[in-house]
Amino acid sequence: MTFPRTPTEPVNTSPWTLLLVPAYSLIFRPTLLNIFPELRLWSDWVLLAAMAFLIFVLFFTKRILAFGNALKPTHIGPHLLLGLGAGALVALSPLLLNKLINVTALSQELLFKGADLRALEQPPLSMLTLLELFILKPVLGQIMLIGFFMSPIAVRIRTISFALVATLLFPVFYWDFSLGMALIGTISALMFRFTGTLYSGICFQALCSLAGVLVVYVAPKTITLFGVLF
């Protein structure tokens, strides 16, 4: 029995739309924040909203952008399950490693001593921050980045090349130049090619955000191990 896949529908959008990603991140974002520095606290909300507005205007007025079957719900169940399963492995790993450190002699190592105090030094998480991490960035980001920008090249290049493009664009798009964000881009692209929809990638990215919160606030000993991803 093969995994249920939604066929990737060819779209007529020009591959040049990919240039909107670096233009947004490297030109529009820093320019706007330098002109209006008070927006920096709300930068992700303001900038993603601006990009979403631009995309939907283009989509509904000139049909310049399209994302084919990327949100088609035909096989939504298995696709959600794939993203949730892969994301759960990531989210549970800091908890399991933290438990392992606590029940073994590793807890006495200088590398981990005093690590629990790190959580107390972190600012409290607001509902707005949680909404941004678990809904805004995964849903809006995946729809815009893979759904709109990368769909035009999905059926034109090989899977490894598609994943490499996502690996490069995700850190630029989110202004998060970390190994973790690059890996999220890689896996999201591979999930899109495997399923044909965005549901797996959305769930996976949301649970990766949860893993980051758990590392910092619940399992701070694992920051030593996972710090390279941040």
mmCIF file with all atom_site columns, C-alpha atoms in Angstrom:
data_model
loop_
_atom_site.group_PDB
_atom_site.id
_atom_site.type_symbol
_atom_site.label_atom_id
_atom_site.label_alt_id
_atom_site.label_comp_id
_atom_site.label_asym_id
_atom_site.label_entity_id
_atom_site.label_seq_id
_atom_site.pdbx_PDB_ins_code
_atom_site.Cartn_x
_atom_site.Cartn_y
_atom_site.Cartn_z
_atom_site.occupancy
_atom_site.B_iso_or_equiv
_atom_site.pdbx_formal_charge
_atom_site.auth_seq_id
_atom_site.auth_comp_id
_atom_site.auth_asym_id
_atom_site.auth_atom_id
_atom_site.pdbx_PDB_model_num
ATOM 1   C CA . MET A 1 1   ? 0.000  0.000  0.000   1.00 0.00 ? 1   MET A CA 1
ATOM 2   C CA . THR A 1 2   ? 1.477  3.335  -1.050  1.00 0.00 ? 2   THR A CA 1
ATOM 3   C CA . PHE A 1 3   ? 1.242  6.542  0.944   1.00 0.00 ? 3   PHE A CA 1
ATOM 4   C CA . PRO A 1 4   ? -1.686 8.672  -0.303  1.00 0.00 ? 4   PRO A CA 1
ATOM 5   C CA . ARG A 1 5   ? -0.230 11.583 -2.213  1.00 0.00 ? 5   ARG A CA 1
ATOM 6   C CA . THR A 1 6   ? -1.937 14.597 -3.730  1.00 0.00 ? 6   THR A CA 1
ATOM 7   C CA . PRO A 1 7   ? -0.550 15.163 -7.242  1.00 0.00 ? 7   PRO A CA 1
ATOM 8   C CA . THR A 1 8   ? 1.480  18.340 -7.564  1.00 0.00 ? 8   THR A CA 1
ATOM 9   C CA . GLU A 1 9   ? -0.385 20.499 -10.044 1.00 0.00 ? 9   GLU A CA 1
ATOM 10  C CA . PRO A 1 10  ? 1.755  22.520 -12.455 1.00 0.00 ? 10  PRO A CA 1
ATOM 11  C CA . VAL A 1 11  ? 1.128  26.241 -12.042 1.00 0.00 ? 11  VAL A CA 1
ATOM 12  C CA . ASN A 1 12  ? 1.826  29.019 -14.484 1.00 0.00 ? 12  ASN A CA 1
ATOM 13  C CA . THR A 1 13  ? 3.513  31.270 -11.967 1.00 0.00 ? 13  THR A CA 1
ATOM 14  C CA . SER A 1 14  ? 6.945  32.426 -13.029 1.00 0.00 ? 14  SER A CA 1
ATOM 15  C CA . PRO A 1 15  ? 9.888  30.956 -11.063 1.00 0.00 ? 15  PRO A CA 1
ATOM 16  C CA . TRP A 1 16  ? 11.110 34.548 -10.800 1.00 0.00 ? 16  TRP A CA 1
ATOM 17  C CA . THR A 1 17  ? 8.607  34.972 -7.939  1.00 0.00 ? 17  THR A CA 1
ATOM 18  C CA . LEU A 1 18  ? 11.296 33.320 -5.805  1.00 0.00 ? 18  LEU A CA 1
ATOM 19  C CA . LEU A 1 19  ? 13.126 36.641 -5.928  1.00 0.00 ? 19  LEU A CA 1
ATOM 20  C CA . LEU A 1 20  ? 10.351 38.118 -3.776  1.00 0.00 ? 20  LEU A CA 1
ATOM 21  C CA . VAL A 1 21  ? 11.760 36.185 -0.816  1.00 0.00 ? 21  VAL A CA 1
ATOM 22  C CA . PRO A 1 22  ? 15.217 37.830 -0.690  1.00 0.00 ? 22  PRO A CA 1
ATOM 23  C CA . ALA A 1 23  ? 13.657 41.160 -1.747  1.00 0.00 ? 23  ALA A CA 1
ATOM 24  C CA . TYR A 1 24  ? 11.257 40.951 1.184   1.00 0.00 ? 24  TYR A CA 1
ATOM 25  C CA . SER A 1 25  ? 13.841 39.779 3.713   1.00 0.00 ? 25  SER A CA 1
ATOM 26  C CA . LEU A 1 26  ? 16.968 41.661 2.678   1.00 0.00 ? 26  LEU A CA 1
ATOM 27  C CA . ILE A 1 27  ? 15.473 44.915 1.371   1.00 0.00 ? 27  ILE A CA 1
ATOM 28  C CA . PHE A 1 28  ? 11.903 45.516 2.527   1.00 0.00 ? 28  PHE A CA 1
ATOM 29  C CA . ARG A 1 29  ? 12.299 44.216 6.079   1.00 0.00 ? 29  ARG A CA 1
ATOM 30  C CA . PRO A 1 30  ? 15.465 46.102 7.140   1.00 0.00 ? 30  PRO A CA 1
ATOM 31  C CA . THR A 1 31  ? 14.298 49.255 5.337   1.00 0.00 ? 31  THR A CA 1
ATOM 32  C CA . LEU A 1 32  ? 10.941 49.273 7.096   1.00 0.00 ? 32  LEU A CA 1
ATOM 33  C CA . LEU A 1 33  ? 12.432 48.566 10.503  1.00 0.00 ? 33  LEU A CA 1
ATOM 34  C CA . ASN A 1 34  ? 15.027 51.309 10.104  1.00 0.00 ? 34  ASN A CA 1
ATOM 35  C CA . ILE A 1 35  ? 12.374 53.833 9.148   1.00 0.00 ? 35  ILE A CA 1
ATOM 36  C CA . PHE A 1 36  ? 9.996  52.701 11.895  1.00 0.00 ? 36  PHE A CA 1
ATOM 37  C CA . PRO A 1 37  ? 12.162 51.221 14.685  1.00 0.00 ? 37  PRO A CA 1
ATOM 38  C CA . GLU A 1 38  ? 9.134  50.997 16.980  1.00 0.00 ? 38  GLU A CA 1
ATOM 39  C CA . LEU A 1 39  ? 7.869  48.155 14.763  1.00 0.00 ? 39  LEU A CA 1
ATOM 40  C CA . ARG A 1 40  ? 10.782 45.885 15.677  1.00 0.00 ? 40  ARG A CA 1
ATOM 41  C CA . LEU A 1 41  ? 8.876  44.357 18.585  1.00 0.00 ? 41  LEU A CA 1
ATOM 42  C CA . TRP A 1 42  ? 6.092  43.417 16.149  1.00 0.00 ? 42  TRP A CA 1
ATOM 43  C CA . SER A 1 43  ? 8.316  42.823 13.148  1.00 0.00 ? 43  SER A CA 1
ATOM 44  C CA . ASP A 1 44  ? 7.173  39.286 12.354  1.00 0.00 ? 44  ASP A CA 1
ATOM 45  C CA . TRP A 1 45  ? 3.510  40.230 12.559  1.00 0.00 ? 45  TRP A CA 1
ATOM 46  C CA . VAL A 1 46  ? 3.815  43.462 10.602  1.00 0.00 ? 46  VAL A CA 1
ATOM 47  C CA . LEU A 1 47  ? 6.090  42.131 7.890   1.00 0.00 ? 47  LEU A CA 1
ATOM 48  C CA . LEU A 1 48  ? 4.333  38.821 7.383   1.00 0.00 ? 48  LEU A CA 1
ATOM 49  C CA . ALA A 1 49  ? 1.005  40.640 7.249   1.00 0.00 ? 49  ALA A CA 1
ATOM 50  C CA . ALA A 1 50  ? 2.408  43.030 4.643   1.00 0.00 ? 50  ALA A CA 1
ATOM 51  C CA . MET A 1 51  ? 3.739  40.168 2.544   1.00 0.00 ? 51  MET A CA 1
ATOM 52  C CA . ALA A 1 52  ? 0.455  38.257 2.892   1.00 0.00 ? 52  ALA A CA 1
ATOM 53  C CA . PHE A 1 53  ? -1.478 41.322 1.766   1.00 0.00 ? 53  PHE A CA 1
ATOM 54  C CA . LEU A 1 54  ? 0.771  41.738 -1.274  1.00 0.00 ? 54  LEU A CA 1
ATOM 55  C CA . ILE A 1 55  ? 0.479  38.064 -2.205  1.00 0.00 ? 55  ILE A CA 1
ATOM 56  C CA . PHE A 1 56  ? -3.291 37.882 -1.890  1.00 0.00 ? 56  PHE A CA 1
ATOM 57  C CA . VAL A 1 57  ? -3.741 41.115 -3.861  1.00 0.00 ? 57  VAL A CA 1
ATOM 58  C CA . LEU A 1 58  ? -1.645 39.665 -6.678  1.00 0.00 ? 58  LEU A CA 1
ATOM 59  C CA . PHE A 1 59  ? -3.421 36.333 -6.423  1.00 0.00 ? 59  PHE A CA 1
ATOM 60  C CA . PHE A 1 60  ? -6.967 37.650 -6.533  1.00 0.00 ? 60  PHE A CA 1
ATOM 61  C CA . THR A 1 61  ? -6.457 40.513 -8.984  1.00 0.00 ? 61  THR A CA 1
ATOM 62  C CA . LYS A 1 62  ? -4.017 39.365 -11.647 1.00 0.00 ? 62  LYS A CA 1
ATOM 63  C CA . ARG A 1 63  ? -3.716 35.651 -10.929 1.00 0.00 ? 63  ARG A CA 1
ATOM 64  C CA . ILE A 1 64  ? 0.050  36.095 -10.910 1.00 0.00 ? 64  ILE A CA 1
ATOM 65  C CA . LEU A 1 65  ? 0.427  33.644 -8.048  1.00 0.00 ? 65  LEU A CA 1
ATOM 66  C CA . ALA A 1 66  ? -1.061 30.208 -7.480  1.00 0.00 ? 66  ALA A CA 1
ATOM 67  C CA . PHE A 1 67  ? -0.322 27.174 -5.361  1.00 0.00 ? 67  PHE A CA 1
ATOM 68  C CA . GLY A 1 68  ? -2.132 24.362 -7.148  1.00 0.00 ? 68  GLY A CA 1
ATOM 69  C CA . ASN A 1 69  ? -3.205 21.490 -4.906  1.00 0.00 ? 69  ASN A CA 1
ATOM 70  C CA . ALA A 1 70  ? -1.033 22.484 -1.954  1.00 0.00 ? 70  ALA A CA 1
ATOM 71  C CA . LEU A 1 71  ? -4.039 22.899 0.363   1.00 0.00 ? 71  LEU A CA 1
ATOM 72  C CA . LYS A 1 72  ? -6.314 20.272 -1.171  1.00 0.00 ? 72  LYS A CA 1
ATOM 73  C CA . PRO A 1 73  ? -7.880 18.315 1.747   1.00 0.00 ? 73  PRO A CA 1
ATOM 74  C CA . THR A 1 74  ? -8.278 14.961 -0.056  1.00 0.00 ? 74  THR A CA 1
ATOM 75  C CA . HIS A 1 75  ? -5.617 13.146 2.014   1.00 0.00 ? 75  HIS A CA 1
ATOM 76  C CA . ILE A 1 76  ? -5.406 15.599 4.888   1.00 0.00 ? 76  ILE A CA 1
ATOM 77  C CA . GLY A 1 77  ? -5.554 12.886 7.590   1.00 0.00 ? 77  GLY A CA 1
ATOM 78  C CA . PRO A 1 78  ? -2.415 10.937 6.629   1.00 0.00 ? 78  PRO A CA 1
ATOM 79  C CA . HIS A 1 79  ? -0.571 14.136 5.764   1.00 0.00 ? 79  HIS A CA 1
ATOM 80  C CA . LEU A 1 80  ? -1.330 15.677 9.162   1.00 0.00 ? 80  LEU A CA 1
ATOM 81  C CA . LEU A 1 81  ? -0.321 12.432 10.849  1.00 0.00 ? 81  LEU A CA 1
ATOM 82  C CA . LEU A 1 82  ? 3.030  12.414 9.040   1.00 0.00 ? 82  LEU A CA 1
ATOM 83  C CA . GLY A 1 83  ? 3.818  15.968 10.142  1.00 0.00 ? 83  GLY A CA 1
ATOM 84  C CA . LEU A 1 84  ? 2.633  15.374 13.690  1.00 0.00 ? 84  LEU A CA 1
ATOM 85  C CA . GLY A 1 85  ? 4.607  12.131 13.978  1.00 0.00 ? 85  GLY A CA 1
ATOM 86  C CA . ALA A 1 86  ? 7.861  13.625 12.715  1.00 0.00 ? 86  ALA A CA 1
ATOM 87  C CA . GLY A 1 87  ? 7.341  16.781 14.765  1.00 0.00 ? 87  GLY A CA 1
ATOM 88  C CA . ALA A 1 88  ? 6.556  14.785 17.899  1.00 0.00 ? 88  ALA A CA 1
ATOM 89  C CA . LEU A 1 89  ? 9.932  13.045 17.642  1.00 0.00 ? 89  LEU A CA 1
ATOM 90  C CA . VAL A 1 90  ? 11.620 16.453 17.577  1.00 0.00 ? 90  VAL A CA 1
ATOM 91  C CA . ALA A 1 91  ? 9.475  17.887 20.389  1.00 0.00 ? 91  ALA A CA 1
ATOM 92  C CA . LEU A 1 92  ? 9.970  14.894 22.684  1.00 0.00 ? 92  LEU A CA 1
ATOM 93  C CA . SER A 1 93  ? 13.735 14.650 22.196  1.00 0.00 ? 93  SER A CA 1
ATOM 94  C CA . PRO A 1 94  ? 14.687 17.468 24.648  1.00 0.00 ? 94  PRO A CA 1
ATOM 95  C CA . LEU A 1 95  ? 12.396 16.009 27.313  1.00 0.00 ? 95  LEU A CA 1
ATOM 96  C CA . LEU A 1 96  ? 13.851 12.523 26.919  1.00 0.00 ? 96  LEU A CA 1
ATOM 97  C CA . LEU A 1 97  ? 17.433 13.772 26.880  1.00 0.00 ? 97  LEU A CA 1
ATOM 98  C CA . ASN A 1 98  ? 16.801 15.983 29.900  1.00 0.00 ? 98  ASN A CA 1
ATOM 99  C CA . LYS A 1 99  ? 15.414 12.952 31.761  1.00 0.00 ? 99  LYS A CA 1
ATOM 100 C CA . LEU A 1 100 ? 18.425 10.889 30.750  1.00 0.00 ? 100 LEU A CA 1
ATOM 101 C CA . ILE A 1 101 ? 20.803 13.563 32.027  1.00 0.00 ? 101 ILE A CA 1
ATOM 102 C CA . ASN A 1 102 ? 18.949 13.803 35.347  1.00 0.00 ? 102 ASN A CA 1
ATOM 103 C CA . VAL A 1 103 ? 18.942 10.067 36.081  1.00 0.00 ? 103 VAL A CA 1
ATOM 104 C CA . THR A 1 104 ? 22.570 9.465  35.147  1.00 0.00 ? 104 THR A CA 1
ATOM 105 C CA . ALA A 1 105 ? 25.933 10.742 36.309  1.00 0.00 ? 105 ALA A CA 1
ATOM 106 C CA . LEU A 1 106 ? 25.815 13.292 33.493  1.00 0.00 ? 106 LEU A CA 1
ATOM 107 C CA . SER A 1 107 ? 23.904 15.666 35.787  1.00 0.00 ? 107 SER A CA 1
ATOM 108 C CA . GLN A 1 108 ? 27.095 16.090 37.831  1.00 0.00 ? 108 GLN A CA 1
ATOM 109 C CA . GLU A 1 109 ? 29.186 17.139 34.863  1.00 0.00 ? 109 GLU A CA 1
ATOM 110 C CA . LEU A 1 110 ? 30.278 20.776 34.776  1.00 0.00 ? 110 LEU A CA 1
ATOM 111 C CA . LEU A 1 111 ? 28.690 21.020 31.338  1.00 0.00 ? 111 LEU A CA 1
ATOM 112 C CA . PHE A 1 112 ? 25.201 20.654 32.842  1.00 0.00 ? 112 PHE A CA 1
ATOM 113 C CA . LYS A 1 113 ? 25.593 22.064 36.358  1.00 0.00 ? 113 LYS A CA 1
ATOM 114 C CA . GLY A 1 114 ? 23.470 25.128 36.983  1.00 0.00 ? 114 GLY A CA 1
ATOM 115 C CA . ALA A 1 115 ? 21.694 24.714 33.641  1.00 0.00 ? 115 ALA A CA 1
ATOM 116 C CA . ASP A 1 116 ? 18.268 24.739 35.303  1.00 0.00 ? 116 ASP A CA 1
ATOM 117 C CA . LEU A 1 117 ? 18.809 28.380 36.252  1.00 0.00 ? 117 LEU A CA 1
ATOM 118 C CA . ARG A 1 118 ? 18.756 29.317 32.574  1.00 0.00 ? 118 ARG A CA 1
ATOM 119 C CA . ALA A 1 119 ? 14.990 28.823 32.431  1.00 0.00 ? 119 ALA A CA 1
ATOM 120 C CA . LEU A 1 120 ? 14.505 31.291 35.274  1.00 0.00 ? 120 LEU A CA 1
ATOM 121 C CA . GLU A 1 121 ? 16.457 33.920 33.342  1.00 0.00 ? 121 GLU A CA 1
ATOM 122 C CA . GLN A 1 122 ? 14.167 33.766 30.317  1.00 0.00 ? 122 GLN A CA 1
ATOM 123 C CA . PRO A 1 123 ? 11.348 36.291 29.794  1.00 0.00 ? 123 PRO A CA 1
ATOM 124 C CA . PRO A 1 124 ? 7.844  34.863 30.275  1.00 0.00 ? 124 PRO A CA 1
ATOM 125 C CA . LEU A 1 125 ? 6.045  33.635 27.190  1.00 0.00 ? 125 LEU A CA 1
ATOM 126 C CA . SER A 1 126 ? 3.000  35.674 26.205  1.00 0.00 ? 126 SER A CA 1
ATOM 127 C CA . MET A 1 127 ? -0.029 34.360 24.363  1.00 0.00 ? 127 MET A CA 1
ATOM 128 C CA . LEU A 1 128 ? 0.951  36.575 21.434  1.00 0.00 ? 128 LEU A CA 1
ATOM 129 C CA . THR A 1 129 ? 4.374  34.926 21.258  1.00 0.00 ? 129 THR A CA 1
ATOM 130 C CA . LEU A 1 130 ? 2.857  31.439 21.419  1.00 0.00 ? 130 LEU A CA 1
ATOM 131 C CA . LEU A 1 131 ? 0.375  32.338 18.686  1.00 0.00 ? 131 LEU A CA 1
ATOM 132 C CA . GLU A 1 132 ? 3.235  33.602 16.541  1.00 0.00 ? 132 GLU A CA 1
ATOM 133 C CA . LEU A 1 133 ? 5.362  30.486 17.102  1.00 0.00 ? 133 LEU A CA 1
ATOM 134 C CA . PHE A 1 134 ? 2.685  27.834 16.727  1.00 0.00 ? 134 PHE A CA 1
ATOM 135 C CA . ILE A 1 135 ? 0.268  29.344 14.201  1.00 0.00 ? 135 ILE A CA 1
ATOM 136 C CA . LEU A 1 136 ? 1.437  32.490 12.433  1.00 0.00 ? 136 LEU A CA 1
ATOM 137 C CA . LYS A 1 137 ? 4.906  31.371 11.359  1.00 0.00 ? 137 LYS A CA 1
ATOM 138 C CA . PRO A 1 138 ? 4.079  27.742 10.452  1.00 0.00 ? 138 PRO A CA 1
ATOM 139 C CA . VAL A 1 139 ? 0.776  28.391 8.670   1.00 0.00 ? 139 VAL A CA 1
ATOM 140 C CA . LEU A 1 140 ? 1.379  31.729 6.984   1.00 0.00 ? 140 LEU A CA 1
ATOM 141 C CA . GLY A 1 141 ? 5.051  31.028 6.359   1.00 0.00 ? 141 GLY A CA 1
ATOM 142 C CA . GLN A 1 142 ? 4.557  27.624 4.758   1.00 0.00 ? 142 GLN A CA 1
ATOM 143 C CA . ILE A 1 143 ? 1.653  28.840 2.624   1.00 0.00 ? 143 ILE A CA 1
ATOM 144 C CA . MET A 1 144 ? 3.626  31.810 1.362   1.00 0.00 ? 144 MET A CA 1
ATOM 145 C CA . LEU A 1 145 ? 7.079  30.290 1.047   1.00 0.00 ? 145 LEU A CA 1
ATOM 146 C CA . ILE A 1 146 ? 6.379  26.799 -0.285  1.00 0.00 ? 146 ILE A CA 1
ATOM 147 C CA . GLY A 1 147 ? 2.780  27.244 -1.453  1.00 0.00 ? 147 GLY A CA 1
ATOM 148 C CA . PHE A 1 148 ? 3.176  30.450 -3.439  1.00 0.00 ? 148 PHE A CA 1
ATOM 149 C CA . PHE A 1 149 ? 6.876  30.955 -4.062  1.00 0.00 ? 149 PHE A CA 1
ATOM 150 C CA . MET A 1 150 ? 8.189  27.420 -4.544  1.00 0.00 ? 150 MET A CA 1
ATOM 151 C CA . SER A 1 151 ? 5.225  25.656 -6.176  1.00 0.00 ? 151 SER A CA 1
ATOM 152 C CA . PRO A 1 152 ? 6.168  26.981 -9.631  1.00 0.00 ? 152 PRO A CA 1
ATOM 153 C CA . ILE A 1 153 ? 9.424  25.011 -9.556  1.00 0.00 ? 153 ILE A CA 1
ATOM 154 C CA . ALA A 1 154 ? 8.086  21.914 -7.771  1.00 0.00 ? 154 ALA A CA 1
ATOM 155 C CA . VAL A 1 155 ? 7.547  19.947 -10.985 1.00 0.00 ? 155 VAL A CA 1
ATOM 156 C CA . ARG A 1 156 ? 10.491 21.484 -12.853 1.00 0.00 ? 156 ARG A CA 1
ATOM 157 C CA . ILE A 1 157 ? 13.446 20.431 -10.701 1.00 0.00 ? 157 ILE A CA 1
ATOM 158 C CA . ARG A 1 158 ? 14.564 17.323 -8.848  1.00 0.00 ? 158 ARG A CA 1
ATOM 159 C CA . THR A 1 159 ? 13.602 16.693 -5.233  1.00 0.00 ? 159 THR A CA 1
ATOM 160 C CA . ILE A 1 160 ? 17.123 17.272 -3.913  1.00 0.00 ? 160 ILE A CA 1
ATOM 161 C CA . SER A 1 161 ? 17.324 20.624 -5.703  1.00 0.00 ? 161 SER A CA 1
ATOM 162 C CA . PHE A 1 162 ? 13.874 21.611 -4.426  1.00 0.00 ? 162 PHE A CA 1
ATOM 163 C CA . ALA A 1 163 ? 14.946 20.783 -0.864  1.00 0.00 ? 163 ALA A CA 1
ATOM 164 C CA . LEU A 1 164 ? 18.184 22.742 -1.296  1.00 0.00 ? 164 LEU A CA 1
ATOM 165 C CA . VAL A 1 165 ? 16.273 25.845 -2.432  1.00 0.00 ? 165 VAL A CA 1
ATOM 166 C CA . ALA A 1 166 ? 14.055 25.596 0.655   1.00 0.00 ? 166 ALA A CA 1
ATOM 167 C CA . THR A 1 167 ? 17.109 25.113 2.869   1.00 0.00 ? 167 THR A CA 1
ATOM 168 C CA . LEU A 1 168 ? 18.499 28.411 1.605   1.00 0.00 ? 168 LEU A CA 1
ATOM 169 C CA . LEU A 1 169 ? 15.254 30.398 1.529   1.00 0.00 ? 169 LEU A CA 1
ATOM 170 C CA . PHE A 1 170 ? 13.732 29.492 4.907   1.00 0.00 ? 170 PHE A CA 1
ATOM 171 C CA . PRO A 1 171 ? 16.406 31.264 7.018   1.00 0.00 ? 171 PRO A CA 1
ATOM 172 C CA . VAL A 1 172 ? 16.266 34.286 4.710   1.00 0.00 ? 172 VAL A CA 1
ATOM 173 C CA . PHE A 1 173 ? 12.472 34.459 4.745   1.00 0.00 ? 173 PHE A CA 1
ATOM 174 C CA . TYR A 1 174 ? 12.138 34.155 8.533   1.00 0.00 ? 174 TYR A CA 1
ATOM 175 C CA . TRP A 1 175 ? 15.260 36.257 9.215   1.00 0.00 ? 175 TRP A CA 1
ATOM 176 C CA . ASP A 1 176 ? 16.456 33.337 11.313  1.00 0.00 ? 176 ASP A CA 1
ATOM 177 C CA . PHE A 1 177 ? 19.905 32.361 10.077  1.00 0.00 ? 177 PHE A CA 1
ATOM 178 C CA . SER A 1 178 ? 20.230 29.183 12.100  1.00 0.00 ? 178 SER A CA 1
ATOM 179 C CA . LEU A 1 179 ? 20.894 25.546 11.313  1.00 0.00 ? 179 LEU A CA 1
ATOM 180 C CA . GLY A 1 180 ? 17.550 24.640 12.844  1.00 0.00 ? 180 GLY A CA 1
ATOM 181 C CA . MET A 1 181 ? 15.562 26.864 10.475  1.00 0.00 ? 181 MET A CA 1
ATOM 182 C CA . ALA A 1 182 ? 17.550 25.577 7.496   1.00 0.00 ? 182 ALA A CA 1
ATOM 183 C CA . LEU A 1 183 ? 16.695 21.986 8.495   1.00 0.00 ? 183 LEU A CA 1
ATOM 184 C CA . ILE A 1 184 ? 13.023 22.908 8.900   1.00 0.00 ? 184 ILE A CA 1
ATOM 185 C CA . GLY A 1 185 ? 13.137 24.212 5.342   1.00 0.00 ? 185 GLY A CA 1
ATOM 186 C CA . THR A 1 186 ? 14.766 21.020 4.076   1.00 0.00 ? 186 THR A CA 1
ATOM 187 C CA . ILE A 1 187 ? 12.293 18.684 5.775   1.00 0.00 ? 187 ILE A CA 1
ATOM 188 C CA . SER A 1 188 ? 9.267  20.832 4.883   1.00 0.00 ? 188 SER A CA 1
ATOM 189 C CA . ALA A 1 189 ? 10.279 20.738 1.215   1.00 0.00 ? 189 ALA A CA 1
ATOM 190 C CA . LEU A 1 190 ? 10.768 16.963 1.311   1.00 0.00 ? 190 LEU A CA 1
ATOM 191 C CA . MET A 1 191 ? 7.372  16.546 2.978   1.00 0.00 ? 191 MET A CA 1
ATOM 192 C CA . PHE A 1 192 ? 5.780  18.685 0.295   1.00 0.00 ? 192 PHE A CA 1
ATOM 193 C CA . ARG A 1 193 ? 7.315  16.579 -2.451  1.00 0.00 ? 193 ARG A CA 1
ATOM 194 C CA . PHE A 1 194 ? 6.273  13.381 -0.655  1.00 0.00 ? 194 PHE A CA 1
ATOM 195 C CA . THR A 1 195 ? 2.676  14.410 0.112   1.00 0.00 ? 195 THR A CA 1
ATOM 196 C CA . GLY A 1 196 ? 1.878  17.129 -2.428  1.00 0.00 ? 196 GLY A CA 1
ATOM 197 C CA . THR A 1 197 ? 0.353  19.357 0.266   1.00 0.00 ? 197 THR A CA 1
ATOM 198 C CA . LEU A 1 198 ? 1.491  21.738 3.002   1.00 0.00 ? 198 LEU A CA 1
ATOM 199 C CA . TYR A 1 199 ? -0.206 20.056 5.966   1.00 0.00 ? 199 TYR A CA 1
ATOM 200 C CA . SER A 1 200 ? 2.765  17.920 7.013   1.00 0.00 ? 200 SER A CA 1
ATOM 201 C CA . GLY A 1 201 ? 5.161  20.847 6.866   1.00 0.00 ? 201 GLY A CA 1
ATOM 202 C CA . ILE A 1 202 ? 2.847  23.109 8.869   1.00 0.00 ? 202 ILE A CA 1
ATOM 203 C CA . CYS A 1 203 ? 2.496  20.533 11.662  1.00 0.00 ? 203 CYS A CA 1
ATOM 204 C CA . PHE A 1 204 ? 6.192  19.727 11.632  1.00 0.00 ? 204 PHE A CA 1
ATOM 205 C CA . GLN A 1 205 ? 7.260  23.370 11.882  1.00 0.00 ? 205 GLN A CA 1
ATOM 206 C CA . ALA A 1 206 ? 4.770  24.075 14.683  1.00 0.00 ? 206 ALA A CA 1
ATOM 207 C CA . LEU A 1 207 ? 6.120  21.162 16.728  1.00 0.00 ? 207 LEU A CA 1
ATOM 208 C CA . CYS A 1 208 ? 9.699  22.246 16.037  1.00 0.00 ? 208 CYS A CA 1
ATOM 209 C CA . SER A 1 209 ? 8.738  25.592 17.582  1.00 0.00 ? 209 SER A CA 1
ATOM 210 C CA . LEU A 1 210 ? 7.384  23.673 20.563  1.00 0.00 ? 210 LEU A CA 1
ATOM 211 C CA . ALA A 1 211 ? 10.695 21.821 20.827  1.00 0.00 ? 211 ALA A CA 1
ATOM 212 C CA . GLY A 1 212 ? 12.522 25.146 20.970  1.00 0.00 ? 212 GLY A CA 1
ATOM 213 C CA . VAL A 1 213 ? 10.270 26.355 23.778  1.00 0.00 ? 213 VAL A CA 1
ATOM 214 C CA . LEU A 1 214 ? 10.782 23.108 25.704  1.00 0.00 ? 214 LEU A CA 1
ATOM 215 C CA . VAL A 1 215 ? 14.564 23.317 25.355  1.00 0.00 ? 215 VAL A CA 1
ATOM 216 C CA . VAL A 1 216 ? 14.664 26.842 26.758  1.00 0.00 ? 216 VAL A CA 1
ATOM 217 C CA . TYR A 1 217 ? 11.938 26.706 29.419  1.00 0.00 ? 217 TYR A CA 1
ATOM 218 C CA . VAL A 1 218 ? 11.493 23.055 30.433  1.00 0.00 ? 218 VAL A CA 1
ATOM 219 C CA . ALA A 1 219 ? 14.700 21.172 29.608  1.00 0.00 ? 219 ALA A CA 1
ATOM 220 C CA . PRO A 1 220 ? 17.450 23.827 29.822  1.00 0.00 ? 220 PRO A CA 1
ATOM 221 C CA . LYS A 1 221 ? 20.175 21.204 30.320  1.00 0.00 ? 221 LYS A CA 1
ATOM 222 C CA . THR A 1 222 ? 19.721 20.248 26.684  1.00 0.00 ? 222 THR A CA 1
ATOM 223 C CA . ILE A 1 223 ? 20.596 23.748 25.451  1.00 0.00 ? 223 ILE A CA 1
ATOM 224 C CA . THR A 1 224 ? 24.207 22.559 25.570  1.00 0.00 ? 224 THR A CA 1
ATOM 225 C CA . LEU A 1 225 ? 23.302 19.800 23.123  1.00 0.00 ? 225 LEU A CA 1
ATOM 226 C CA . PHE A 1 226 ? 20.799 21.607 20.912  1.00 0.00 ? 226 PHE A CA 1
ATOM 227 C CA . GLY A 1 227 ? 22.336 25.079 21.031  1.00 0.00 ? 227 GLY A CA 1
ATOM 228 C CA . VAL A 1 228 ? 23.936 24.574 17.625  1.00 0.00 ? 228 VAL A CA 1
ATOM 229 C CA . LEU A 1 229 ? 20.443 24.547 16.091  1.00 0.00 ? 229 LEU A CA 1
ATOM 230 C CA . PHE A 1 230 ? 19.429 27.969 17.438  1.00 0.00 ? 230 PHE A CA 1
#
